[in-house]
Amino acid sequence: MTEAELLIIGNGMACQRLLAELVQQPNRPARIVVFGAESKAAYNRVLLSSLLSNELPDSVAELASPDWYAEHNIELICDDAVVLIDRERKLVVSRHGRYRRYQQLVLACGALPLTPAYAENSNRTLRPGICHFRNWQDLATLRLAGQQLQHAVVVGGGFLGLEAAEGLRKLGMQVSLLQRGAYLLNRQLDAPAAGLLQQQLTQRGLNIITNSEISSLNYRRGQLQSVALKSGQQLKADLVVLALGICPNTGLAQQAGLRVNRGIVVNPQLQSSDNAIYALGECIELNGETFGLVAPINAQAKKLAQTLCGHSATYCSENTATQLKISGIALSSCGDIATLCANSNASPGSFDACTDYLDIELNEYRKLWWRGPYLVGAVLYGDTRLSPQLSQLISRQQPYYGCRTTLLLGVTNISNDTTATATIAVADRRQQAA
């Protein structure tokens, strides 16, 4: 039985970023083994929606070629999930009966999609006509649906749900999108920005229904026909796509006796309750926080690579901006927007002032939340060029004493910080757009 200096469970984006960081280290582990549950090697999940709408070729999503793994002495085992970790013997066992010993183990198990009760059979499998939009197999399922079916219902008004809905619409399907909350992207946007987004997507042909949930699925001869909403409304549906969020994949860690809460509990060195086992990405929990965005996971990979190579490195979560592009519409948010948008009685002291800007002609919107001289939240719609500067002010908690109006309107030259200058800058942008 072979032994790996480093064994990694999970071959997603977090794993691949960790490997990319490791191969740059002069004293990296000499023998690395990676187990992946999917039949395909690591790919960029962020691009799934662009692949679905045929905006990009499949090859663009590949993160590393098979030759790359061989070149760096990395044994990649695909389509064979690890089913057992024997911590005492430092041994893992795979679904197909492979055994590998390890000196250090990294869990990069990712997350699992949330599935409502109405979508599952008694054996916890998805009912006919139901799928997620999470991996390459889901992509293949949706592509086939776009060729054969007419009516789709996408459940979930977050980023993945919106991207899935737009992708299916571009394939020619009639698509209804259901959002349980009052507006789209309610963790990243405020109501006005979400309203602009909904208006643009509706104009493109999406049927968006907020404050809505499915109560039941209607089948005929085993084929999905329609869905019934709790409001009593019926929607035609050959396909239901679930995009209701994710939860950390902790099953293997829990079975191995590691400390688990919402995610696999790690310390700032990304070390689990077992000194030989580390974890990163969507499966972990650090100081009560879980992670689902690319930027913090990339930062974790960099720190963990240093730790695994014997250096002292710790990961500290930062409040970075979330920048999204939904079918060509640019969005950005930074800060705890959901809390800032909540009733002030529910979050006393979270902010004491806000400034906003709306330009219908340019289809631009920005809102900034302030606590004293500190920027604590920002939402940008349509033009996100200010995002890096605003994110830095928020994450580093640097006081800002300049004119807030000029900052809001996009004048970053503080030496010429006047409202009049900002107004001229906006007029110039309108003229360029015309």
Coordinates of C-alpha atoms in Angstrom, one line a residue:
M1 CA 0.0 0.0 0.0
T2 CA 1.4 3.4 -1.0
E3 CA 1.7 6.3 1.4
A4 CA 1.2 9.9 0.5
E5 CA 3.0 12.7 2.3
L6 CA -0.2 14.7 1.5
L7 CA -3.6 13.3 0.7
I8 CA -6.5 15.6 -0.4
I9 CA -10.1 14.6 -0.4
G10 CA -12.1 16.6 -3.0
N11 CA -11.0 17.8 -6.4
G12 CA -12.9 21.1 -6.7
M13 CA -11.7 24.6 -7.1
A14 CA -10.4 24.8 -3.5
C15 CA -8.3 21.7 -4.0
Q16 CA -6.9 22.9 -7.3
R17 CA -6.0 26.3 -5.9
L18 CA -4.2 24.6 -3.0
L19 CA -2.3 22.4 -5.5
A20 CA -1.3 25.5 -7.5
E21 CA 0.0 27.1 -4.4
L22 CA 1.8 24.0 -3.2
V23 CA 3.8 23.4 -6.4
Q24 CA 5.3 26.9 -6.1
Q25 CA 6.8 26.0 -2.7
P26 CA 10.4 24.8 -2.7
N27 CA 9.8 22.2 0.1
R28 CA 6.4 21.0 -1.0
P29 CA 5.3 17.4 -0.2
A30 CA 7.0 15.1 -2.7
R31 CA 4.1 12.7 -3.1
I32 CA 0.5 14.1 -3.3
V33 CA -2.6 12.0 -3.8
V34 CA -6.0 13.6 -4.7
F35 CA -9.4 11.8 -4.6
G36 CA -12.3 13.3 -6.5
A37 CA -15.9 12.1 -6.5
E38 CA -16.7 13.5 -10.0
S39 CA -15.5 11.8 -13.2
K40 CA -14.1 15.0 -14.4
A41 CA -11.0 16.7 -13.0
A42 CA -11.2 20.1 -11.4
Y43 CA -13.1 22.7 -13.3
N44 CA -14.2 26.3 -12.7
R45 CA -17.8 26.0 -11.4
V46 CA -18.3 29.8 -11.7
L47 CA -18.4 29.3 -15.5
L48 CA -21.2 26.6 -15.5
S49 CA -23.8 29.2 -16.4
S50 CA -21.8 30.5 -19.3
L51 CA -21.3 26.9 -20.5
L52 CA -25.0 26.3 -20.2
S53 CA -25.9 29.3 -22.4
N54 CA -23.1 28.3 -24.9
E55 CA -21.3 31.5 -24.4
L56 CA -18.0 29.6 -23.8
P57 CA -16.6 26.3 -24.9
D58 CA -16.3 23.5 -22.3
S59 CA -12.5 23.6 -22.5
V60 CA -12.3 27.0 -20.9
A61 CA -13.5 25.6 -17.6
E62 CA -10.6 23.2 -17.3
L63 CA -8.3 24.3 -14.4
A64 CA -5.4 21.9 -15.2
S65 CA -4.6 19.3 -17.8
P66 CA -3.9 15.6 -17.0
D67 CA -0.2 16.3 -17.9
W68 CA 0.0 19.1 -15.3
Y69 CA -0.8 16.6 -12.5
A70 CA 1.7 14.1 -13.8
E71 CA 4.4 16.8 -14.2
H72 CA 4.1 17.7 -10.6
N73 CA 4.0 14.1 -9.3
I74 CA 0.3 14.3 -8.2
E75 CA -1.8 11.2 -8.4
L76 CA -5.3 12.2 -9.3
I77 CA -8.0 9.6 -8.8
C78 CA -11.4 10.7 -10.3
D79 CA -14.8 9.2 -9.9
D80 CA -13.9 7.5 -6.7
A81 CA -15.1 9.2 -3.5
V82 CA -13.4 8.5 -0.2
V83 CA -15.9 6.7 2.1
L84 CA -13.9 6.1 5.3
I85 CA -11.1 7.9 7.2
D86 CA -9.2 5.7 9.7
R87 CA -7.5 8.4 11.8
E88 CA -5.7 5.9 14.0
R89 CA -3.9 4.2 11.1
K90 CA -3.9 7.4 9.0
L91 CA -5.7 5.6 6.2
V92 CA -8.5 6.3 3.8
V93 CA -10.7 3.9 1.9
S94 CA -12.5 4.8 -1.4
R95 CA -15.8 3.7 -2.8
H96 CA -14.1 1.4 -5.3
G97 CA -11.9 -0.2 -2.7
R98 CA -8.7 1.9 -3.0
Y99 CA -6.6 2.2 0.2
R100 CA -4.1 5.0 0.7
R101 CA -2.1 6.0 3.8
Y102 CA -1.3 9.6 4.5
Q103 CA 1.0 11.7 6.7
Q104 CA -1.1 14.8 6.3
L105 CA -4.7 14.9 5.1
V106 CA -6.7 17.9 3.7
L107 CA -10.5 17.8 3.5
A108 CA -11.7 19.9 0.5
C109 CA -15.1 18.3 0.4
G110 CA -17.0 21.4 -0.7
A111 CA -20.7 21.7 0.0
L112 CA -24.0 20.0 -0.8
P113 CA -27.0 21.6 -2.4
L114 CA -30.0 22.1 -0.2
T115 CA -33.0 20.0 -1.2
P116 CA -36.6 20.6 0.0
A117 CA -38.7 17.7 1.1
Y118 CA -41.1 17.9 -1.9
A119 CA -38.2 17.2 -4.3
E120 CA -37.2 13.9 -2.8
N121 CA -38.5 10.3 -2.9
S122 CA -38.6 8.2 0.2
N123 CA -35.1 6.9 -0.5
R124 CA -33.7 10.5 -0.5
T125 CA -33.2 10.6 -4.3
L126 CA -34.5 13.4 -6.5
R127 CA -37.9 12.9 -8.0
P128 CA -38.3 12.8 -11.8
G129 CA -37.9 16.1 -13.5
I130 CA -35.9 17.7 -10.6
C131 CA -32.3 18.6 -10.7
H132 CA -29.7 20.9 -9.0
F133 CA -27.3 23.2 -10.8
R134 CA -24.1 22.5 -9.0
N135 CA -21.8 20.2 -11.0
W136 CA -20.9 19.0 -14.5
Q137 CA -23.5 16.3 -14.4
D138 CA -26.2 18.9 -13.7
L139 CA -24.9 20.9 -16.6
A140 CA -25.4 17.9 -18.9
T141 CA -28.9 17.4 -17.6
L142 CA -29.9 21.0 -18.2
R143 CA -28.4 21.0 -21.7
L144 CA -30.5 18.0 -22.6
A145 CA -33.6 19.6 -21.0
G146 CA -33.0 22.7 -23.2
Q147 CA -33.2 20.5 -26.3
Q148 CA -36.2 18.4 -25.3
L149 CA -38.4 20.4 -22.9
Q150 CA -40.3 23.6 -22.9
H151 CA -41.2 24.8 -19.4
A152 CA -38.7 25.2 -16.6
V153 CA -39.2 26.5 -13.0
V154 CA -36.1 27.6 -11.2
V155 CA -36.3 27.7 -7.4
G156 CA -34.0 30.3 -5.7
G157 CA -33.3 33.9 -6.5
G158 CA -29.6 33.8 -5.6
F159 CA -26.7 34.0 -8.1
L160 CA -26.9 30.3 -9.2
G161 CA -30.7 30.4 -9.6
L162 CA -30.5 33.6 -11.8
E163 CA -27.7 32.2 -13.9
A164 CA -29.5 28.8 -14.4
A165 CA -32.7 30.7 -15.3
E166 CA -31.0 32.9 -17.8
G167 CA -29.1 30.0 -19.3
L168 CA -32.2 27.9 -19.9
R169 CA -34.0 31.0 -21.3
K170 CA -31.2 31.4 -23.8
L171 CA -31.6 27.7 -24.8
G172 CA -35.2 28.5 -25.8
M173 CA -37.2 27.4 -22.7
Q174 CA -39.9 29.4 -21.0
V175 CA -38.6 30.0 -17.5
S176 CA -40.3 31.0 -14.3
L177 CA -38.0 31.9 -11.4
L178 CA -39.3 31.6 -7.8
Q179 CA -37.8 33.6 -4.9
R180 CA -39.0 33.0 -1.4
G181 CA -38.0 36.4 -0.2
A182 CA -39.3 39.8 -1.3
Y183 CA -36.6 40.5 -3.8
L184 CA -33.7 38.8 -5.7
L185 CA -30.2 38.4 -4.3
N186 CA -31.4 39.5 -0.8
R187 CA -28.1 38.7 0.8
Q188 CA -26.1 40.9 -1.6
L189 CA -28.4 43.7 -2.7
D190 CA -30.9 46.1 -1.2
A191 CA -34.5 46.4 -2.6
P192 CA -33.8 49.2 -5.2
A193 CA -30.9 47.4 -6.7
A194 CA -32.8 44.2 -6.8
G195 CA -35.7 46.0 -8.4
L196 CA -33.5 47.2 -11.2
L197 CA -32.2 43.7 -11.7
Q198 CA -35.6 42.1 -11.8
Q199 CA -36.8 44.7 -14.3
Q200 CA -33.9 44.0 -16.6
L201 CA -34.3 40.2 -16.4
T202 CA -38.1 40.5 -16.9
Q203 CA -37.6 42.6 -20.0
R204 CA -35.4 39.7 -21.4
G205 CA -38.3 37.2 -20.9
L206 CA -37.9 35.7 -17.4
N207 CA -41.1 35.3 -15.4
I208 CA -39.9 36.2 -11.9
I209 CA -42.3 35.6 -8.9
T210 CA -41.2 36.8 -5.5
N211 CA -42.6 35.8 -2.1
S212 CA -43.4 32.4 -3.6
E213 CA -42.7 28.8 -2.7
I214 CA -43.7 25.4 -4.2
S215 CA -46.3 23.5 -2.2
S216 CA -46.5 20.4 -4.5
L217 CA -45.4 18.8 -7.8
N218 CA -47.9 17.4 -10.2
Y219 CA -47.1 14.3 -12.3
R220 CA -48.9 12.4 -15.0
R221 CA -47.6 8.9 -15.8
G222 CA -44.4 9.6 -14.1
Q223 CA -43.7 12.8 -16.0
L224 CA -43.6 16.2 -14.3
Q225 CA -46.4 18.4 -15.6
S226 CA -46.7 21.4 -13.3
V227 CA -46.0 22.9 -9.9
A228 CA -48.4 24.3 -7.4
L229 CA -47.4 27.4 -5.4
K230 CA -48.5 28.1 -1.8
S231 CA -50.4 31.0 -3.2
G232 CA -52.5 28.6 -5.2
Q233 CA -51.0 29.6 -8.6
Q234 CA -50.1 26.7 -11.0
L235 CA -47.1 26.9 -13.3
K236 CA -46.4 24.6 -16.2
A237 CA -43.1 22.7 -15.6
D238 CA -41.3 19.9 -17.4
L239 CA -38.3 20.6 -15.3
V240 CA -37.6 22.1 -11.8
V241 CA -34.1 23.4 -11.1
L242 CA -33.2 23.7 -7.4
A243 CA -30.8 26.6 -6.5
L244 CA -31.7 27.1 -2.8
G245 CA -28.2 27.4 -1.5
I246 CA -25.6 25.0 0.0
C247 CA -24.5 23.5 3.3
P248 CA -21.0 22.4 4.2
N249 CA -20.3 18.7 3.3
T250 CA -19.4 17.4 6.8
G251 CA -20.5 13.8 6.6
L252 CA -17.1 12.2 6.2
A253 CA -15.5 14.4 8.9
Q254 CA -18.4 13.6 11.3
Q255 CA -18.0 9.9 10.6
A256 CA -14.3 10.2 11.4
G257 CA -15.0 11.8 14.7
L258 CA -13.7 15.3 13.9
R259 CA -15.3 18.3 15.5
V260 CA -18.2 19.5 13.4
N261 CA -20.7 22.3 13.9
R262 CA -22.2 23.9 10.8
G263 CA -19.0 23.0 9.0
I264 CA -15.8 21.2 9.9
V265 CA -14.4 23.3 12.7
V266 CA -10.9 24.6 12.1
N267 CA -8.4 27.0 13.8
P268 CA -6.7 29.9 12.0
Q269 CA -4.1 27.4 10.7
L270 CA -7.0 25.6 9.0
Q271 CA -6.3 22.6 11.2
S272 CA -9.1 20.4 12.4
S273 CA -9.5 18.8 15.8
D274 CA -7.0 16.1 14.5
N275 CA -3.5 17.6 14.2
A276 CA -2.8 15.7 11.0
I277 CA -6.0 16.8 9.3
Y278 CA -6.7 20.2 7.7
A279 CA -9.6 21.5 5.8
L280 CA -10.5 24.5 3.6
G281 CA -13.2 25.9 1.4
E282 CA -17.0 25.5 1.6
C283 CA -16.8 22.6 4.0
I284 CA -15.2 24.5 6.9
E285 CA -16.3 26.7 9.8
L286 CA -13.8 29.2 11.3
N287 CA -14.9 31.3 14.3
G288 CA -18.5 30.6 13.5
E289 CA -18.2 31.6 9.8
T290 CA -18.6 29.4 6.7
F291 CA -17.4 30.3 3.2
G292 CA -18.9 30.1 -0.2
L293 CA -17.1 32.7 -2.3
V294 CA -13.9 32.3 -4.4
A295 CA -11.9 35.1 -2.9
P296 CA -11.7 33.9 0.8
I297 CA -11.2 30.3 -0.4
N298 CA -8.2 31.3 -2.6
A299 CA -6.8 33.1 0.4
Q300 CA -7.2 30.0 2.6
A301 CA -5.4 27.9 -0.1
K302 CA -2.4 30.2 0.0
K303 CA -2.1 30.1 3.8
L304 CA -2.7 26.4 4.0
A305 CA 0.0 25.7 1.4
Q306 CA 2.5 27.6 3.5
T307 CA 1.4 25.7 6.6
L308 CA 1.7 22.3 4.9
C309 CA 5.2 23.2 3.9
G310 CA 6.3 24.0 7.4
H311 CA 5.9 27.7 7.5
S312 CA 3.9 29.6 10.1
A313 CA 0.8 31.0 8.5
T314 CA -2.7 31.9 9.7
Y315 CA -5.9 32.7 7.8
C316 CA -8.0 35.7 8.9
S317 CA -11.3 36.3 7.3
E318 CA -11.7 39.7 5.5
N319 CA -14.8 41.5 4.5
T320 CA -14.1 41.5 0.7
A321 CA -16.4 42.7 -2.0
T322 CA -18.7 40.3 -3.8
Q323 CA -18.5 41.1 -7.5
L324 CA -21.0 39.3 -9.7
K325 CA -22.0 39.4 -13.4
I326 CA -25.4 38.0 -14.2
S327 CA -25.7 37.6 -17.9
G328 CA -23.8 40.8 -18.6
I329 CA -25.2 42.8 -15.6
A330 CA -22.5 43.9 -13.2
L331 CA -23.2 43.9 -9.5
S332 CA -21.1 44.4 -6.4
S333 CA -21.7 44.4 -2.7
C334 CA -19.5 44.6 0.4
G335 CA -20.5 44.5 4.1
D336 CA -23.4 42.7 5.8
I337 CA -26.0 44.1 3.5
A338 CA -28.8 41.9 4.8
T339 CA -28.3 43.3 8.3
L340 CA -28.0 46.8 7.1
C341 CA -31.2 46.5 5.1
A342 CA -33.1 45.0 8.1
N343 CA -35.3 47.1 10.4
S344 CA -33.0 49.5 12.4
N345 CA -34.6 48.2 15.6
A346 CA -33.2 44.7 14.7
S347 CA -29.7 46.0 14.2
P348 CA -29.2 49.1 16.4
G349 CA -26.0 51.0 15.8
S350 CA -25.2 49.1 12.6
F351 CA -25.2 52.5 10.7
D352 CA -26.2 56.1 11.3
A353 CA -26.3 57.5 7.7
C354 CA -26.5 56.4 4.1
T355 CA -26.1 58.0 0.7
D356 CA -27.5 56.7 -2.6
Y357 CA -27.5 57.5 -6.2
L358 CA -29.7 56.4 -9.1
D359 CA -29.3 57.2 -12.8
I360 CA -32.1 55.8 -14.9
E361 CA -30.4 56.8 -18.2
L362 CA -27.2 54.9 -17.4
N363 CA -29.0 52.2 -15.5
E364 CA -26.7 52.7 -12.5
Y365 CA -27.4 52.6 -8.8
R366 CA -25.1 52.9 -5.8
K367 CA -25.8 53.0 -2.0
L368 CA -23.3 53.5 0.8
W369 CA -23.9 52.9 4.5
W370 CA -21.9 54.9 7.1
R371 CA -21.2 54.6 10.8
G372 CA -19.6 57.9 11.8
P373 CA -16.6 58.4 9.4
Y374 CA -16.5 54.6 8.6
L375 CA -18.0 53.0 5.5
V376 CA -19.7 49.8 6.6
G377 CA -21.6 48.7 3.5
A378 CA -21.8 49.3 -0.3
V379 CA -24.0 48.1 -3.1
L380 CA -23.2 48.9 -6.7
Y381 CA -25.4 48.1 -9.7
G382 CA -24.4 48.6 -13.4
D383 CA -21.0 50.3 -12.8
T384 CA -18.8 48.5 -10.3
R385 CA -15.5 50.2 -10.9
L386 CA -15.6 51.8 -7.4
S387 CA -15.8 48.3 -5.8
P388 CA -12.1 47.8 -5.0
Q389 CA -11.8 51.3 -3.3
L390 CA -15.0 50.8 -1.3
S391 CA -14.1 47.3 -0.3
Q392 CA -10.7 48.5 1.0
L393 CA -12.4 51.3 3.1
I394 CA -14.7 48.7 4.6
S395 CA -12.3 45.8 5.2
R396 CA -9.5 48.0 6.6
Q397 CA -12.0 50.2 8.5
Q398 CA -10.2 53.3 7.3
P399 CA -12.1 56.6 8.2
Y400 CA -13.2 58.7 5.3
Y401 CA -13.4 62.4 5.8
G402 CA -13.8 63.5 2.1
C403 CA -17.0 64.5 0.4
R404 CA -19.3 61.5 0.5
T405 CA -21.2 62.7 -2.6
T406 CA -18.1 62.7 -4.7
L407 CA -17.2 59.2 -3.5
L408 CA -20.7 58.0 -4.3
L409 CA -20.6 59.5 -7.8
G410 CA -17.3 58.0 -8.7
V411 CA -14.7 60.8 -8.2
T412 CA -11.7 59.1 -6.7
N413 CA -9.3 62.0 -7.0
I414 CA -9.6 63.3 -3.4
S415 CA -7.5 66.4 -4.2
N416 CA -10.3 67.6 -6.5
D417 CA -13.0 66.5 -4.2
T418 CA -16.0 68.6 -4.8
T419 CA -19.7 68.0 -5.6
A420 CA -19.4 70.1 -8.8
T421 CA -16.6 68.0 -10.1
A422 CA -18.6 64.8 -9.4
T423 CA -21.6 66.2 -11.3
I424 CA -19.4 66.9 -14.3
A425 CA -17.9 63.4 -14.2
V426 CA -21.4 61.9 -14.3
A427 CA -22.4 64.1 -17.2
D428 CA -19.2 63.0 -19.1
R429 CA -20.2 59.3 -18.5
R430 CA -23.7 60.0 -19.9
Q431 CA -22.3 61.6 -23.0
Q432 CA -20.0 58.6 -23.5
A433 CA -23.0 56.2 -23.1
A434 CA -25.1 58.2 -25.6

